[in-house]
mmCIF file of C-alpha atoms in Angstrom:
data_model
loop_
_atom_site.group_PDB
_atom_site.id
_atom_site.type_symbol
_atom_site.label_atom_id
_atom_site.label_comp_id
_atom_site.label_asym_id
_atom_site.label_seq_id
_atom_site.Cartn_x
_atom_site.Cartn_y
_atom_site.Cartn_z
ATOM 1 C CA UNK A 1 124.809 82.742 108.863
ATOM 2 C CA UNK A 2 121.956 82.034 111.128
ATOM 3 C CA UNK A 3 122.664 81.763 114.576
ATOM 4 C CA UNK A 4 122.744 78.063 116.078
ATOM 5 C CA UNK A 5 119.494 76.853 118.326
ATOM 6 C CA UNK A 6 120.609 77.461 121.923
ATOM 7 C CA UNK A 7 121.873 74.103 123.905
ATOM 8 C CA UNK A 8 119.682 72.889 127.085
ATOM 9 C CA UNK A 9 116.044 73.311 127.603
ATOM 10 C CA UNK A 10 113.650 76.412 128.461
ATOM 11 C CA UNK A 11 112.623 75.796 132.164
ATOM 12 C CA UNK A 12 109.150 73.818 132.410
ATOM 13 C CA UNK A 13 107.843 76.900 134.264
ATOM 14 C CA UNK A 14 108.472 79.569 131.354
ATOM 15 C CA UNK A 15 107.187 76.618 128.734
ATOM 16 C CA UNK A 16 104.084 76.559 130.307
ATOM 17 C CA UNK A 17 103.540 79.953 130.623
ATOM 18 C CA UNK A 18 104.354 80.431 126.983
ATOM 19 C CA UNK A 19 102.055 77.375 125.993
ATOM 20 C CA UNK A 20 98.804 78.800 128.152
ATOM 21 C CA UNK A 21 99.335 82.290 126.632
ATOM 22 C CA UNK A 22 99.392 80.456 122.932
ATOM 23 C CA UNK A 23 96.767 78.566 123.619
ATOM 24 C CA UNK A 24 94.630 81.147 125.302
ATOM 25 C CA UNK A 25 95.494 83.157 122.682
ATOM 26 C CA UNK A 26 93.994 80.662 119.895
ATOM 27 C CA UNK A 27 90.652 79.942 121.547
ATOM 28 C CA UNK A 28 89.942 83.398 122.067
ATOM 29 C CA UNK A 29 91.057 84.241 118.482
ATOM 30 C CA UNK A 30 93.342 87.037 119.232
ATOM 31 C CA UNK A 31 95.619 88.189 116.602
ATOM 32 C CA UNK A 32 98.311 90.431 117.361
ATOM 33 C CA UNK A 33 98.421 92.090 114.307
ATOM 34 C CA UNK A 34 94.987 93.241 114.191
ATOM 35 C CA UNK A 35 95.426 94.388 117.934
ATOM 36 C CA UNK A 36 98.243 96.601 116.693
ATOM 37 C CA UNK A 37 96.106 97.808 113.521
ATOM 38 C CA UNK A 38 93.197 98.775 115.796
ATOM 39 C CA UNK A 39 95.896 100.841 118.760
ATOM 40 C CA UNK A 40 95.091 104.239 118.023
ATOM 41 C CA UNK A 41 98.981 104.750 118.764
ATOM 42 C CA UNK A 42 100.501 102.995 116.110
ATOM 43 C CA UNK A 43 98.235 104.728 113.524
ATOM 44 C CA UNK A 44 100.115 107.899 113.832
ATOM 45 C CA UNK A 45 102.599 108.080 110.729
ATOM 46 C CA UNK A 46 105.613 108.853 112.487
ATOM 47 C CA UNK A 47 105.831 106.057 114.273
ATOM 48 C CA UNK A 48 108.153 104.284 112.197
ATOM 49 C CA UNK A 49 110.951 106.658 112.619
ATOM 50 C CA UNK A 50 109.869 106.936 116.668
ATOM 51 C CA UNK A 51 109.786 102.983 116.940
ATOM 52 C CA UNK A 52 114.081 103.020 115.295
ATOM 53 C CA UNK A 53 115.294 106.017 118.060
ATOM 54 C CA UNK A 54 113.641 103.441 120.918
ATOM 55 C CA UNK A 55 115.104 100.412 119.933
ATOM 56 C CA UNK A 56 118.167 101.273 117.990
ATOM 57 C CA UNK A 57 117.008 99.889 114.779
ATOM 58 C CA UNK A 58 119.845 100.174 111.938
ATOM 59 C CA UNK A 59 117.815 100.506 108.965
ATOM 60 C CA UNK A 60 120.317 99.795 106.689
ATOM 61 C CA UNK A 61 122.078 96.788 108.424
ATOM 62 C CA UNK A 62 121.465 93.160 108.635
ATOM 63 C CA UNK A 63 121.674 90.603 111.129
ATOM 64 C CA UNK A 64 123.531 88.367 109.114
ATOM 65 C CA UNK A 65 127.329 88.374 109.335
ATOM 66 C CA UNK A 66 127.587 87.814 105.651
ATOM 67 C CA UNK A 67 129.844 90.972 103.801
ATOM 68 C CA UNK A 68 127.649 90.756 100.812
ATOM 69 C CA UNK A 69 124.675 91.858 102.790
ATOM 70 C CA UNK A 70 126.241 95.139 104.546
ATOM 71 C CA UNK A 71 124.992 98.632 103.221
ATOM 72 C CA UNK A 72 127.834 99.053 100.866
ATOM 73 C CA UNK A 73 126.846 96.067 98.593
ATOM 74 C CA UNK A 74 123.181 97.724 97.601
ATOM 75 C CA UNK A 75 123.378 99.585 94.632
ATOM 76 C CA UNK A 76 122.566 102.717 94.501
ATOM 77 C CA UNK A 77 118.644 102.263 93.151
ATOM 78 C CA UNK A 78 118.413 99.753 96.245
ATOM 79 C CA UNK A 79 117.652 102.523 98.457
ATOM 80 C CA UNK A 80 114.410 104.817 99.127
ATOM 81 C CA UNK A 81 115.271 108.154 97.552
ATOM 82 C CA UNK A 82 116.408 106.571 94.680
ATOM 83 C CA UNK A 83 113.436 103.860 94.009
ATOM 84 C CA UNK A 84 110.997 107.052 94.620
ATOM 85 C CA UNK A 85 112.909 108.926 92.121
ATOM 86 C CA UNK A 86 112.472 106.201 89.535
ATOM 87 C CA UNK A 87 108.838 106.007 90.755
ATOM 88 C CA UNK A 88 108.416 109.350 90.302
ATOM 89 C CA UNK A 89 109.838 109.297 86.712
ATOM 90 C CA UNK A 90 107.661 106.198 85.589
ATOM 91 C CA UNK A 91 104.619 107.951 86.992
ATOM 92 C CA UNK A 92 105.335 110.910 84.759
ATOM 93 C CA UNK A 93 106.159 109.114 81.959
ATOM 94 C CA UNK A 94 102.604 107.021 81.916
ATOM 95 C CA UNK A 95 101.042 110.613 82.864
ATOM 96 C CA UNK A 96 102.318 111.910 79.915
ATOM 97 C CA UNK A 97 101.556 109.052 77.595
ATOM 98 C CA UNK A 98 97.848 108.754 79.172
ATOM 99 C CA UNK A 99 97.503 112.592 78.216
ATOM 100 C CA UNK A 100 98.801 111.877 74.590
ATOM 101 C CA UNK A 101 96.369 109.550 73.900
ATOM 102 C CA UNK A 102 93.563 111.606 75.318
ATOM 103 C CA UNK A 103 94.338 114.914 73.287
ATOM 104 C CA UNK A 104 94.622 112.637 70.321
ATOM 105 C CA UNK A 105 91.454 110.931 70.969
ATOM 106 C CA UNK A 106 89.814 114.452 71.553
ATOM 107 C CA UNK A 107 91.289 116.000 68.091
ATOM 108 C CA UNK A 108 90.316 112.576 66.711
ATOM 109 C CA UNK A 109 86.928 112.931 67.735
ATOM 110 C CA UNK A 110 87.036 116.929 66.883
ATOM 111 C CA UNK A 111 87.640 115.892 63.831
ATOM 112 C CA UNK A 112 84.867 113.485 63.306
ATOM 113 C CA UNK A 113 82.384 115.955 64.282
ATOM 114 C CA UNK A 114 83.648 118.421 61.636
ATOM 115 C CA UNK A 115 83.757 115.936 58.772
ATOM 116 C CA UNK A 116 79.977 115.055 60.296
ATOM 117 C CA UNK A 117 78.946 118.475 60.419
ATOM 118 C CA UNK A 118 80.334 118.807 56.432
ATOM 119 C CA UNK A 119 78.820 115.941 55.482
ATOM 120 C CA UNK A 120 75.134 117.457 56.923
ATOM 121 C CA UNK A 121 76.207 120.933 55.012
ATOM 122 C CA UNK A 122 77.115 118.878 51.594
ATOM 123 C CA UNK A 123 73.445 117.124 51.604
ATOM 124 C CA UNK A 124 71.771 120.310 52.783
ATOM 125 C CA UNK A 125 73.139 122.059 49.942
ATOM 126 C CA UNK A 126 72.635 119.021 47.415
ATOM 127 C CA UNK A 127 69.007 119.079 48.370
ATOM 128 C CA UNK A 128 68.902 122.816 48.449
ATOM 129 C CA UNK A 129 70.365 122.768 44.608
ATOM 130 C CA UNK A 130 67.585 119.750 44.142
ATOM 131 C CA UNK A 131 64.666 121.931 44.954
ATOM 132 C CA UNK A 132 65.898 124.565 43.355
ATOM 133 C CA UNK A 133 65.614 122.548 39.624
ATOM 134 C CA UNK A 134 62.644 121.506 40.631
ATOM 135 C CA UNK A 135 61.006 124.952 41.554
ATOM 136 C CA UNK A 136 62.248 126.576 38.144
#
């Protein structure tokens, strides 16, 4: 269950301050997310796990107070090792079907060359033979 909205008022001081920076913020076009894209410190790819020891992120939990949504109610595929195992498996699978069809279409066209390359020796020798009666 969502928390309720807190009872009273912000002070008029803090609103204002919070209103300038928005509006500042909107006729200058910043956008935080693009700031944070462009830091050269939040490109490094271990961030993640850096940003969870600060601030005591549970990756697992929830907010919410609600059983159903504590880390024993995901099923087992719910979680990363598991979803990159079935990835991984997919992947392979597809790989292995994408190779099938290109062997096939390589003995496929292997094969069309040969029965081309008969095809040229059959008339060869027919017009071979052809000559031949005619010469005698």
């Amino acid at each position: 269950k969502v928390p309720s909205e807190p009872k009273g008022k912000c002070s008029s001081k803090l609103q204002e301050r919070i209103s300038g920076e928005l509006l500042k913020r909107k006729k200058t076009g910043y956008d935080f997310c693009n700031k944070m894209r462009e830091n050269k410190q939040f490109r490094n790819p271990s961030i993640y796990d850096k940003l969870i020891d600060m601030i005591g992120i549970n990756e697992t939990g929830t907010n919410f107070t609600d059983p159903t949504l504590t880390k024993g109610s995901w099923l087992k595929e719910s979680f990363y090792k598991q979803l990159a195992e079935k990835q991984q498996k997919d992947y392979d699978r597809k790989e292995a079907e994408r190779k099938k069809e290109r062997d096939e279409k390589a003995s496929g066209n292997a094969k069309d060359k040969l029965d081309k390359q008969l095809k040229a020796q059959l008339i060869q020798d027919k017009l071979n033979k052809q000559l031949r009666t005619k010469s005698s």
